[in-house]
PDB file of C-alpha atoms in Angstrom:
ATOM      1  CA  MET Q   1      17.411 -12.152 -39.191  1.00 57.00           C
ATOM      2  CA  PRO Q   2      16.483 -13.071 -42.777  1.00 69.00           C
ATOM      3  CA  GLU Q   3      14.383 -10.619 -44.739  1.00 83.00           C
ATOM      4  CA  ARG Q   4      10.853 -11.790 -45.520  1.00 90.00           C
ATOM      5  CA  THR Q   5       7.866 -10.204 -47.192  1.00 94.00           C
ATOM      6  CA  VAL Q   6       4.356 -10.936 -45.955  1.00 95.00           C
ATOM      7  CA  LEU Q   7       1.533 -11.359 -48.436  1.00 96.00           C
ATOM      8  CA  SER Q   8      -1.520  -9.146 -48.220  1.00 96.00           C
ATOM      9  CA  GLU Q   9      -4.939 -10.598 -47.558  1.00 96.00           C
ATOM     10  CA  ALA Q  10      -5.811  -9.999 -51.239  1.00 97.00           C
ATOM     11  CA  GLU Q  11      -2.718 -11.956 -52.330  1.00 97.00           C
ATOM     12  CA  ILE Q  12      -3.614 -14.800 -49.944  1.00 96.00           C
ATOM     13  CA  GLN Q  13      -7.158 -14.891 -51.306  1.00 95.00           C
ATOM     14  CA  SER Q  14      -5.812 -14.976 -54.858  1.00 96.00           C
ATOM     15  CA  LEU Q  15      -3.593 -17.972 -54.052  1.00 95.00           C
ATOM     16  CA  ASP Q  16      -6.490 -19.684 -52.311  1.00 92.00           C
ATOM     17  CA  ALA Q  17      -8.738 -19.101 -55.333  1.00 94.00           C
ATOM     18  CA  GLN Q  18      -6.105 -20.417 -57.728  1.00 93.00           C
ATOM     19  CA  TYR Q  19      -5.205 -23.477 -55.607  1.00 89.00           C
ATOM     20  CA  SER Q  20      -8.180 -24.202 -53.376  1.00 85.00           C
ATOM     21  CA  VAL Q  21      -6.503 -27.121 -51.601  1.00 89.00           C
ATOM     22  CA  LEU Q  22      -3.436 -25.328 -50.231  1.00 93.00           C
ATOM     23  CA  PRO Q  23      -3.026 -26.109 -46.528  1.00 94.00           C
ATOM     24  CA  ASN Q  24      -4.031 -23.281 -44.199  1.00 94.00           C
ATOM     25  CA  SER Q  25      -0.676 -23.561 -42.430  1.00 95.00           C
ATOM     26  CA  TYR Q  26       1.069 -22.568 -45.681  1.00 96.00           C
ATOM     27  CA  LEU Q  27      -1.240 -19.605 -46.309  1.00 96.00           C
ATOM     28  CA  ASP Q  28      -0.929 -18.552 -42.653  1.00 96.00           C
ATOM     29  CA  TYR Q  29       2.864 -18.684 -42.941  1.00 96.00           C
ATOM     30  CA  LEU Q  30       2.841 -16.404 -45.999  1.00 97.00           C
ATOM     31  CA  ARG Q  31       0.411 -14.017 -44.288  1.00 96.00           C
ATOM     32  CA  ASP Q  32       2.062 -13.936 -40.850  1.00 95.00           C
ATOM     33  CA  ILE Q  33       5.772 -14.544 -41.505  1.00 95.00           C
ATOM     34  CA  GLY Q  34       6.192 -14.066 -45.245  1.00 96.00           C
ATOM     35  CA  TRP Q  35       8.183 -15.378 -48.145  1.00 96.00           C
ATOM     36  CA  GLY Q  36      11.946 -15.217 -48.424  1.00 95.00           C
ATOM     37  CA  GLN Q  37      14.683 -16.972 -46.500  1.00 94.00           C
ATOM     38  CA  SER Q  38      13.434 -18.686 -43.368  1.00 93.00           C
ATOM     39  CA  LEU Q  39      15.343 -19.043 -40.105  1.00 90.00           C
ATOM     40  CA  SER Q  40      16.128 -22.668 -41.055  1.00 90.00           C
ATOM     41  CA  GLY Q  41      17.818 -21.444 -44.244  1.00 89.00           C
ATOM     42  CA  ASN Q  42      15.068 -22.597 -46.596  1.00 92.00           C
ATOM     43  CA  MET Q  43      13.884 -20.206 -49.265  1.00 96.00           C
ATOM     44  CA  ILE Q  44      10.087 -19.918 -49.366  1.00 97.00           C
ATOM     45  CA  TYR Q  45       8.633 -18.597 -52.599  1.00 97.00           C
ATOM     46  CA  SER Q  46       5.952 -15.910 -52.832  1.00 95.00           C
ATOM     47  CA  GLY Q  47       3.673 -18.537 -54.345  1.00 95.00           C
ATOM     48  CA  PRO Q  48       3.794 -22.135 -55.528  1.00 96.00           C
ATOM     49  CA  ILE Q  49       5.509 -23.166 -58.749  1.00 95.00           C
ATOM     50  CA  GLU Q  50       5.083 -26.227 -60.949  1.00 92.00           C
ATOM     51  CA  PRO Q  51       7.667 -28.981 -60.346  1.00 93.00           C
ATOM     52  CA  ASP Q  52       8.824 -28.953 -63.972  1.00 90.00           C
ATOM     53  CA  GLU Q  53      10.307 -25.491 -63.402  1.00 91.00           C
ATOM     54  CA  VAL Q  54      12.969 -27.219 -61.283  1.00 91.00           C
ATOM     55  CA  TYR Q  55      12.702 -30.818 -62.491  1.00 90.00           C
ATOM     56  CA  PRO Q  56      12.004 -30.796 -66.267  1.00 88.00           C
ATOM     57  CA  HIS Q  57      11.477 -34.561 -66.327  1.00 86.00           C
ATOM     58  CA  LEU Q  58       8.351 -34.138 -64.136  1.00 81.00           C
ATOM     59  CA  ALA Q  59       6.450 -32.149 -66.783  1.00 71.00           C
ATOM     60  CA  ASP Q  60       3.667 -34.737 -67.017  1.00 66.00           C
ATOM     61  CA  ARG Q  61       2.931 -34.761 -63.283  1.00 66.00           C
ATOM     62  CA  ASN Q  62       0.840 -31.904 -61.964  1.00 72.00           C
ATOM     63  CA  SER Q  63      -0.584 -33.104 -58.655  1.00 89.00           C
ATOM     64  CA  ARG Q  64       2.183 -31.407 -56.666  1.00 93.00           C
ATOM     65  CA  LEU Q  65       3.521 -27.898 -56.281  1.00 95.00           C
ATOM     66  CA  ILE Q  66       6.838 -26.560 -55.011  1.00 96.00           C
ATOM     67  CA  ILE Q  67       6.707 -23.857 -52.336  1.00 97.00           C
ATOM     68  CA  GLY Q  68      10.394 -23.448 -51.567  1.00 97.00           C
ATOM     69  CA  ASP Q  69      13.829 -25.028 -51.513  1.00 96.00           C
ATOM     70  CA  ASP Q  70      16.787 -25.604 -49.228  1.00 93.00           C
ATOM     71  CA  MET Q  71      19.223 -24.020 -51.715  1.00 90.00           C
ATOM     72  CA  GLN Q  72      20.974 -27.399 -51.970  1.00 91.00           C
ATOM     73  CA  GLY Q  73      18.758 -29.203 -54.476  1.00 89.00           C
ATOM     74  CA  TYR Q  74      15.823 -30.294 -52.317  1.00 95.00           C
ATOM     75  CA  CYS Q  75      12.438 -28.614 -52.671  1.00 96.00           C
ATOM     76  CA  LEU Q  76       9.579 -28.380 -50.201  1.00 96.00           C
ATOM     77  CA  GLY Q  77       6.230 -29.053 -51.772  1.00 96.00           C
ATOM     78  CA  ILE Q  78       2.557 -29.791 -51.363  1.00 96.00           C
ATOM     79  CA  ASP Q  79       0.645 -32.760 -52.753  1.00 94.00           C
ATOM     80  CA  LEU Q  80      -2.624 -31.313 -54.029  1.00 91.00           C
ATOM     81  CA  THR Q  81      -4.433 -34.644 -53.791  1.00 91.00           C
ATOM     82  CA  SER Q  82      -3.736 -35.209 -50.095  1.00 90.00           C
ATOM     83  CA  SER Q  83      -3.031 -31.542 -49.124  1.00 89.00           C
ATOM     84  CA  ARG Q  84       0.101 -32.795 -47.364  1.00 93.00           C
ATOM     85  CA  PHE Q  85       3.610 -31.459 -47.368  1.00 96.00           C
ATOM     86  CA  GLY Q  86       6.493 -33.371 -48.828  1.00 96.00           C
ATOM     87  CA  GLU Q  87       9.918 -32.943 -50.278  1.00 95.00           C
ATOM     88  CA  PHE Q  88      11.423 -33.461 -53.704  1.00 95.00           C
ATOM     89  CA  SER Q  89      14.965 -34.847 -53.708  1.00 95.00           C
ATOM     90  CA  ASN Q  90      17.615 -33.282 -55.887  1.00 91.00           C
ATOM     91  CA  TYR Q  91      16.533 -35.866 -58.519  1.00 90.00           C
ATOM     92  CA  GLY Q  92      12.830 -35.027 -58.234  1.00 91.00           C
ATOM     93  CA  GLU Q  93      11.792 -38.034 -56.150  1.00 93.00           C
ATOM     94  CA  TRP Q  94       8.847 -37.236 -53.851  1.00 94.00           C
ATOM     95  CA  SER Q  95       8.760 -38.125 -50.136  1.00 95.00           C
ATOM     96  CA  GLU Q  96       5.696 -37.244 -48.106  1.00 95.00           C
ATOM     97  CA  LEU Q  97       6.358 -35.667 -44.728  1.00 94.00           C
ATOM     98  CA  GLY Q  98       4.466 -37.111 -41.765  1.00 89.00           C
ATOM     99  CA  ASP Q  99       1.058 -36.171 -40.412  1.00 88.00           C
ATOM    100  CA  ASP Q 100       2.784 -34.381 -37.552  1.00 91.00           C
ATOM    101  CA  PHE Q 101       4.776 -32.090 -39.880  1.00 94.00           C
ATOM    102  CA  ASP Q 102       4.530 -28.479 -38.766  1.00 94.00           C
ATOM    103  CA  LEU Q 103       5.558 -26.024 -41.484  1.00 94.00           C
ATOM    104  CA  ALA Q 104       6.218 -23.070 -39.178  1.00 94.00           C
ATOM    105  CA  LEU Q 105       8.371 -25.163 -36.804  1.00 94.00           C
ATOM    106  CA  HIS Q 106      10.280 -26.685 -39.701  1.00 92.00           C
ATOM    107  CA  LEU Q 107      11.032 -23.298 -41.229  1.00 93.00           C
ATOM    108  CA  ALA Q 108      12.000 -21.864 -37.853  1.00 91.00           C
ATOM    109  CA  GLY Q 109      14.676 -24.568 -37.630  1.00 83.00           C
ATOM    110  CA  ASP Q 110      12.967 -26.256 -34.693  1.00 67.00           C
ATOM    111  CA  ARG Q 111      12.347 -29.503 -36.514  1.00 54.00           C
TER     112      ARG Q 111
END
């Protein structure tokens, strides 16, 4: 089983204060399951990062954050405007995931 580190309630509150529109399912995942490698093989970060840290050509776009990657060039992210999950391609192209996207199921490899 992959090693993960759960965030404390204080760390969750800090993330929530910094990014007030983060989906509860993301914060719940960090609190209950933790960051690190998920069962699906995705790496979930201990907190969001700006897209330009991975995709330098996206430096002028700040309405999205990256929360993890599949270790093959694709990154899981959150659109701060819609509070929806999506994915950046290995070229930095954004695709929104559907309304029925379930983060915990996806990271458990069930989706």
